[in-house]
Amino acid sequence: MMTLECGTSVPHFNVAGVMEYCWKMKRFCLTTLFLLFFLGAYAAEEKADPLREKAQQGDVEAQLKLGDEFFFGRNRPRNPTVAAYWFRQAAEQGSAAGLYNLGVCQEQGWGIGRSRASAYLSFEKAAQAGLPAARMRRAILLFRGVAPEKTDSGELPGVTASPVKAAELLRELIREGFAPARFELANLFFSDVGLRREHANEIRELLEKACEPAEADPAALLLLSDCYRDGIGGLIDLKCSADCLERAVGQGSPEGMARYAELLDYGLGRPIDRQRAFELSKQAAEAGSPRGQLRLGDYYLQGEFITHDPVAAVECFRKAAEQGYPPAFLKLGNAYFEGIGVEKDLERAFEEYGKAARAGDAAAQYRFGRCYLDGTGVAADPAGAVFWFRNAVGRGNLDAMRELGLCLLTGRGVKVNRPEGARLLQAAAAAGDAEARELLSRQ
């Protein structure tokens, strides 16, 4: 016996009986019929899913394969949460691959709560089983250290940072022929200014070796391009820098497209080709590159190669900002400050400048400081302005250098220090700051 929503009993449960009942009751039951049909189809599909059945029975290989399919959306809808569940099932049976995959999910917060401490433990167990990729990920976490974390079941231990030990672990993997460790070691050294200087030659050698294969990792190509551009580990070579980016473009790298477009704009290592630069920027933006989205937004503002559209420009900036790209916050701040593409909103401008400033963008730090100095979008705070000017000066921003010099000369937000103020003004003027030159000419 079955009771329908209306509460009337139907003695025989079959589709024909339900249809006859609905007809007699003169009720619209198509929704019920469709529900019954799809539930039946789903049950049949579940019954005919041998991979899931094997996974449920504890087959480790099936659990790993099922996790991959859910993670990448192959053969079934993408679902990182379900993927992490099956990786955990494999990990609990001691599978090194399951531990590694679970660790990646824990480290990145994919389908599971983000926990670097849990990830380190997962990688450590997989490394003990001899998995090279797990040894590499463990070394990467060790490089900067892992803070202890409190969980419902207790506190997970932290790991003290040890760049030296981490580097040696990665070098050991390189000696064993595990190629991905080359890029990771170079990337870790590159990310720290002091280590970048200390290991400049090693960085370039590692990246050149990593980029030898025709299908090299685009991330390695981008980093090697930076080395050639900035003369890290050798002479500046703009042509080789452009060659690396061109290879990355050939492999479909959105970031490579956006950066190669910049070279074509200014003729750095390649002849100027602004039309091609626009096309690559648009392609990069459509592929989700925040750098590309920012460039496309600028094209909309300028009306070059595309219709002038400030609203569309701001939308491009928003898309880039949603990915946490600091220059995009600066662009949004400028839009709100000037009322371009959006209604003028000085408080919102201050907020956006702050996001970029805290992320280390020097131009935003200067703008943020000016807001504090002038009381724009926030209560005036000259001492706060000096703080942000100092940060921007440390990153070479000439506007901040000039303003900090003036604050030191006048004692605004800081104790008067005329010699240091004059030195900063002169340094800004010598570096090409026109306002600083004008100020000095009046003295």
XYZ file of C-alpha atoms in Angstrom:
443
model
C 0.000 0.000 0.000
C 1.203 3.536 -0.778
C -0.141 6.885 0.422
C 0.056 9.789 -1.995
C 0.293 13.427 -0.965
C -3.486 13.713 -0.896
C -3.641 10.912 1.669
C -5.700 8.421 -0.454
C -4.544 4.808 -0.622
C -3.806 3.094 -3.918
C -4.046 -0.692 -3.644
C -1.660 -1.547 -6.557
C 1.502 0.523 -7.134
C 2.246 0.602 -10.867
C 2.398 3.331 -13.471
C -0.878 2.283 -15.124
C -2.641 2.247 -11.773
C -1.339 5.671 -10.851
C -2.418 7.110 -14.225
C -5.889 5.633 -13.844
C -6.127 6.942 -10.301
C -5.058 10.454 -11.354
C -7.559 10.446 -14.185
C -10.358 9.450 -11.836
C -9.367 12.030 -9.255
C -8.968 14.629 -12.041
C -5.688 15.787 -10.519
C -2.577 16.899 -12.387
C 0.064 14.316 -11.492
C 2.652 14.746 -14.232
C 5.216 15.878 -11.646
C 4.716 12.663 -9.717
C 5.021 10.569 -12.867
C 8.231 12.265 -13.922
C 9.636 11.892 -10.406
C 8.880 8.172 -10.424
C 10.456 7.807 -13.851
C 13.674 9.612 -12.967
C 14.003 7.893 -9.600
C 13.734 4.595 -11.408
C 16.288 5.665 -13.991
C 18.654 6.906 -11.269
C 18.319 3.645 -9.360
C 19.057 1.713 -12.536
C 22.088 3.891 -13.207
C 23.348 3.417 -9.639
C 22.885 -0.311 -9.983
C 24.855 -0.261 -13.228
C 27.850 1.682 -11.834
C 30.513 -1.006 -11.383
C 33.219 1.525 -10.471
C 31.181 2.879 -7.565
C 30.291 -0.646 -6.461
C 33.960 -1.623 -6.379
C 34.828 1.556 -4.472
C 32.080 0.890 -1.930
C 33.442 -2.623 -1.479
C 36.847 -1.181 -0.532
C 38.759 -1.519 -3.814
C 41.510 1.121 -3.476
C 42.136 1.535 -7.207
C 38.412 2.046 -7.776
C 38.280 4.618 -4.972
C 41.169 6.558 -6.498
C 39.681 6.419 -9.997
C 36.258 7.451 -8.734
C 37.834 10.323 -6.814
C 39.658 11.477 -9.969
C 36.461 11.353 -12.011
C 34.584 13.485 -9.491
C 37.519 15.856 -9.046
C 38.052 16.542 -12.751
C 34.453 16.053 -13.872
C 35.249 13.079 -16.088
C 32.381 10.658 -16.809
C 30.344 12.258 -13.991
C 29.572 15.750 -12.636
C 32.525 17.528 -11.038
C 32.257 17.398 -7.264
C 35.440 18.085 -5.233
C 33.666 17.210 -1.967
C 32.824 13.698 -3.156
C 36.305 13.405 -4.670
C 37.911 14.241 -1.304
C 35.671 11.647 0.346
C 36.929 8.856 -1.932
C 40.548 9.988 -1.622
C 40.134 9.753 2.156
C 38.698 6.245 1.845
C 41.781 5.188 -0.111
C 44.088 7.020 2.312
C 42.582 5.238 5.315
C 43.600 1.972 3.704
C 47.210 3.173 3.501
C 47.236 4.132 -0.173
C 50.144 6.530 -0.859
C 48.277 8.014 -3.826
C 45.156 8.442 -1.691
C 47.175 10.195 1.024
C 48.785 12.477 -1.542
C 45.488 13.396 -3.228
C 43.846 13.980 0.142
C 46.802 16.174 1.150
C 46.404 18.319 -1.966
C 42.697 18.778 -1.179
C 43.517 19.689 2.441
C 46.255 22.117 1.432
C 44.090 23.949 -1.103
C 40.702 23.570 0.572
C 39.244 21.699 -2.400
C 36.087 19.880 -1.321
C 37.254 19.842 2.282
C 38.214 22.312 5.015
C 41.567 23.902 4.288
C 44.266 22.707 6.702
C 47.975 22.980 5.980
C 48.792 21.012 9.146
C 46.581 18.108 8.018
C 48.067 18.321 4.543
C 51.604 18.104 5.907
C 50.720 14.952 7.868
C 49.115 13.386 4.783
C 52.139 14.223 2.627
C 54.499 12.902 5.299
C 52.722 9.535 5.400
C 52.711 9.311 1.595
C 56.389 10.335 1.509
C 57.248 7.552 3.938
C 55.658 5.184 1.436
C 58.139 6.516 -1.143
C 55.890 8.723 -3.311
C 58.149 11.420 -4.896
C 55.318 13.913 -5.415
C 54.440 13.710 -1.714
C 58.087 14.227 -0.746
C 58.069 17.356 -2.917
C 54.868 18.792 -1.437
C 56.116 18.093 2.089
C 59.348 19.981 1.311
C 57.404 22.945 -0.092
C 55.379 23.235 3.134
C 58.531 22.808 5.216
C 60.166 25.710 3.365
C 57.864 28.289 5.007
C 56.679 26.225 7.943
C 53.206 25.226 9.092
C 51.362 26.776 12.024
C 49.709 24.426 14.579
C 45.944 24.113 14.222
C 43.149 23.361 16.659
C 40.599 20.775 15.586
C 37.600 19.097 17.195
C 39.782 16.084 18.003
C 42.694 18.097 19.401
C 45.587 20.217 18.193
C 47.580 19.337 15.105
C 51.311 20.044 15.531
C 52.970 22.761 13.506
C 56.224 22.523 11.578
C 59.086 24.978 12.033
C 60.168 26.631 8.777
C 63.460 25.306 7.415
C 64.328 26.654 3.949
C 67.743 24.984 4.023
C 66.380 21.523 4.808
C 63.508 21.944 2.348
C 65.919 22.939 -0.422
C 68.096 19.906 0.242
C 65.072 17.585 0.110
C 64.135 19.045 -3.270
C 67.723 18.754 -4.533
C 67.673 15.092 -3.488
C 64.568 14.550 -5.606
C 66.264 16.309 -8.531
C 69.287 14.022 -8.241
C 66.917 11.061 -8.333
C 65.482 12.365 -11.607
C 62.145 13.748 -10.360
C 61.858 16.618 -12.839
C 58.989 18.651 -11.244
C 61.215 19.404 -8.241
C 63.388 21.673 -10.413
C 60.661 24.241 -10.946
C 59.436 24.052 -7.355
C 62.912 24.720 -5.916
C 63.495 27.597 -8.334
C 60.062 29.015 -7.527
C 60.695 28.902 -3.761
C 64.029 30.672 -4.117
C 62.498 33.220 -6.502
C 59.659 34.045 -4.075
C 62.090 35.351 -1.427
C 64.098 38.466 -2.358
C 67.115 37.494 -0.255
C 67.213 33.897 -1.497
C 66.652 35.120 -5.053
C 69.891 37.078 -4.865
C 71.771 34.307 -3.070
C 70.695 31.540 -5.452
C 70.312 33.548 -8.681
C 72.576 31.284 -10.744
C 70.948 28.115 -9.444
C 67.482 29.514 -10.183
C 68.316 30.160 -13.817
C 70.043 26.784 -14.250
C 67.098 24.930 -12.705
C 64.581 26.735 -14.908
C 66.581 26.320 -18.102
C 66.744 22.590 -17.416
C 63.029 22.467 -16.562
C 62.176 24.250 -19.825
C 64.208 21.978 -22.121
C 61.263 19.686 -23.043
C 59.157 20.923 -25.947
C 56.050 20.724 -23.744
C 57.581 22.443 -20.709
C 55.371 23.553 -17.815
C 54.055 27.047 -18.712
C 54.698 28.168 -15.114
C 58.387 27.344 -15.541
C 58.488 29.219 -18.846
C 56.941 32.297 -17.235
C 59.460 32.268 -14.396
C 62.401 31.776 -16.747
C 61.084 34.691 -18.789
C 61.323 36.826 -15.636
C 64.913 35.716 -15.099
C 65.915 36.745 -18.634
C 63.982 40.016 -18.344
C 65.492 41.039 -14.994
C 68.966 39.560 -15.450
C 68.580 37.035 -12.616
C 71.466 34.568 -12.734
C 72.949 36.097 -15.873
C 72.663 38.907 -18.376
C 69.376 40.565 -19.346
C 68.072 38.981 -22.536
C 64.745 40.385 -23.718
C 64.641 38.166 -26.794
C 64.959 34.991 -24.717
C 62.379 36.401 -22.298
C 59.954 36.875 -25.203
C 60.798 33.404 -26.569
C 59.720 31.846 -23.254
C 56.435 33.742 -23.275
C 55.784 32.804 -26.885
C 56.228 29.136 -25.978
C 53.787 29.573 -23.085
C 51.280 31.158 -25.476
C 51.690 28.192 -27.783
C 50.654 25.922 -24.942
C 47.517 27.976 -24.278
C 48.662 29.720 -21.096
C 46.292 32.673 -20.393
C 48.942 34.365 -18.231
C 51.485 33.853 -20.992
C 49.122 35.520 -23.459
C 48.626 38.576 -21.239
C 52.326 38.989 -20.551
C 53.325 38.443 -24.172
C 50.801 41.135 -25.108
C 52.665 43.562 -22.837
C 55.894 42.886 -24.729
C 54.177 43.508 -28.050
C 52.798 46.801 -26.714
C 56.242 48.153 -25.905
C 58.456 46.286 -28.364
C 60.407 44.405 -25.690
C 62.138 41.471 -27.368
C 59.650 41.604 -30.240
C 58.587 44.255 -32.774
C 55.650 46.393 -31.615
C 52.324 44.880 -32.695
C 49.468 46.579 -30.850
C 46.723 44.799 -32.782
C 48.135 41.413 -31.816
C 48.588 42.666 -28.250
C 44.877 43.501 -28.077
C 43.845 40.129 -29.514
C 45.986 38.251 -27.003
C 44.727 40.385 -24.125
C 41.112 39.680 -25.079
C 41.843 35.964 -25.415
C 43.594 35.914 -22.035
C 40.704 37.772 -20.385
C 38.148 35.356 -21.802
C 40.258 32.465 -20.486
C 40.127 33.952 -16.976
C 43.541 35.613 -16.643
C 43.245 38.538 -14.179
C 46.137 40.285 -15.932
C 44.307 39.855 -19.227
C 41.053 41.142 -17.718
C 42.853 44.224 -16.463
C 44.348 44.865 -19.891
C 40.979 44.412 -21.592
C 39.456 46.862 -19.109
C 42.092 49.417 -20.086
C 41.231 48.926 -23.762
C 37.581 49.649 -22.937
C 38.616 52.830 -21.132
C 40.821 53.987 -23.982
C 38.421 52.955 -26.744
C 41.324 51.428 -28.665
C 40.517 48.411 -30.891
C 37.168 48.219 -29.089
C 34.230 50.542 -28.352
C 34.827 52.971 -25.485
C 32.821 51.572 -22.574
C 33.761 52.584 -18.976
C 31.063 50.334 -17.493
C 32.483 47.298 -19.312
C 35.957 48.360 -18.152
C 34.893 48.344 -14.502
C 33.298 44.939 -14.973
C 36.649 43.619 -16.238
C 38.361 45.098 -13.185
C 35.771 43.434 -10.921
C 36.398 40.026 -12.481
C 40.120 40.404 -11.870
C 39.533 41.646 -8.314
C 37.357 38.614 -7.563
C 40.480 36.524 -8.154
C 42.378 38.555 -5.558
C 44.588 40.351 -8.100
C 45.988 43.437 -6.264
C 46.323 45.754 -9.323
C 42.601 45.212 -9.953
C 41.737 46.672 -6.548
C 43.810 49.712 -7.474
C 41.926 50.066 -10.773
C 38.582 49.780 -8.985
C 39.734 52.347 -6.439
C 40.606 54.772 -9.228
C 37.210 54.171 -10.862
C 35.336 54.979 -7.638
C 37.647 57.910 -6.893
C 36.995 59.520 -10.276
C 33.462 58.225 -10.863
C 34.448 56.463 -14.095
C 32.050 53.669 -15.056
C 30.508 53.810 -11.575
C 29.039 56.435 -9.285
C 31.750 58.379 -7.469
C 32.265 56.914 -3.997
C 35.316 58.077 -2.039
C 34.747 55.676 0.851
C 34.618 52.753 -1.560
C 37.737 54.079 -3.294
C 39.541 54.139 0.057
C 38.402 50.559 0.725
C 39.666 49.271 -2.634
C 42.985 51.099 -2.291
C 43.383 49.469 1.102
C 42.950 45.952 -0.312
C 45.661 46.537 -2.899
C 47.938 48.339 -0.442
C 47.822 45.505 2.066
C 48.629 43.058 -0.727
C 51.834 44.998 -1.432
C 50.931 47.098 -4.490
C 53.203 50.166 -4.282
C 50.981 52.479 -6.327
C 48.001 51.567 -4.129
C 50.056 52.152 -0.995
C 50.762 55.672 -2.227
C 47.080 56.288 -3.043
C 46.026 54.814 0.310
C 48.496 57.109 2.048
C 47.130 60.138 0.201
C 43.631 59.248 1.374
C 44.870 59.296 4.968
C 46.820 62.505 4.390
C 43.923 64.375 2.773
C 41.043 62.770 4.702
C 39.549 61.317 1.522
C 37.004 58.615 2.278
C 38.358 58.371 5.825
C 39.216 60.651 8.743
C 42.540 62.429 8.164
C 45.495 60.609 9.741
C 48.884 62.053 8.700
C 50.787 59.449 10.747
C 48.907 56.703 8.905
C 49.804 58.393 5.627
C 53.509 58.402 6.536
C 53.304 54.688 7.361
C 51.964 53.823 3.899
C 54.301 56.241 2.115
C 57.237 54.459 3.750
C 55.931 51.105 2.536
C 55.561 52.423 -1.009
C 59.024 54.039 -0.946
C 60.453 50.654 -0.002
C 59.021 49.372 -3.279
C 60.423 52.259 -5.318
C 57.300 54.387 -5.791
C 58.380 57.920 -6.751
C 55.116 59.626 -5.784
C 55.418 58.225 -2.277
C 59.080 59.205 -2.126
C 58.148 62.813 -2.923
C 55.272 62.926 -0.429
C 57.287 61.324 2.354
C 60.017 63.885 1.713
C 57.486 66.701 2.088
C 56.118 65.198 5.319
C 59.631 65.044 6.758
C 60.326 68.623 5.718
C 57.117 69.975 7.256
C 56.660 67.590 10.182
C 53.278 66.409 8.965
C 52.546 63.034 10.567
C 56.189 62.608 11.543
C 58.985 64.387 13.390
C 60.735 67.016 11.242
C 63.880 65.723 9.538
C 64.915 68.243 6.911
C 68.072 66.469 5.670
C 66.192 63.226 5.081
C 63.228 65.055 3.540
C 65.515 66.922 1.132
C 67.326 63.701 0.252
C 64.065 61.967 -0.657
C 62.907 64.909 -2.788
C 66.226 64.965 -4.625
C 66.137 61.192 -5.148
C 62.600 61.393 -6.571
C 63.587 64.255 -8.864
C 66.702 62.434 -10.062
C 64.575 59.364 -10.849
C 62.285 61.458 -13.062
C 59.493 62.740 -10.805
C 58.410 66.043 -12.372
C 56.627 67.341 -9.244
C 59.706 66.801 -7.133
C 61.800 68.711 -9.673
C 59.291 71.566 -9.577
C 59.377 71.689 -5.785
C 63.172 71.762 -5.721
C 63.282 74.505 -8.353
C 61.297 76.784 -6.030
C 63.803 76.523 -3.204
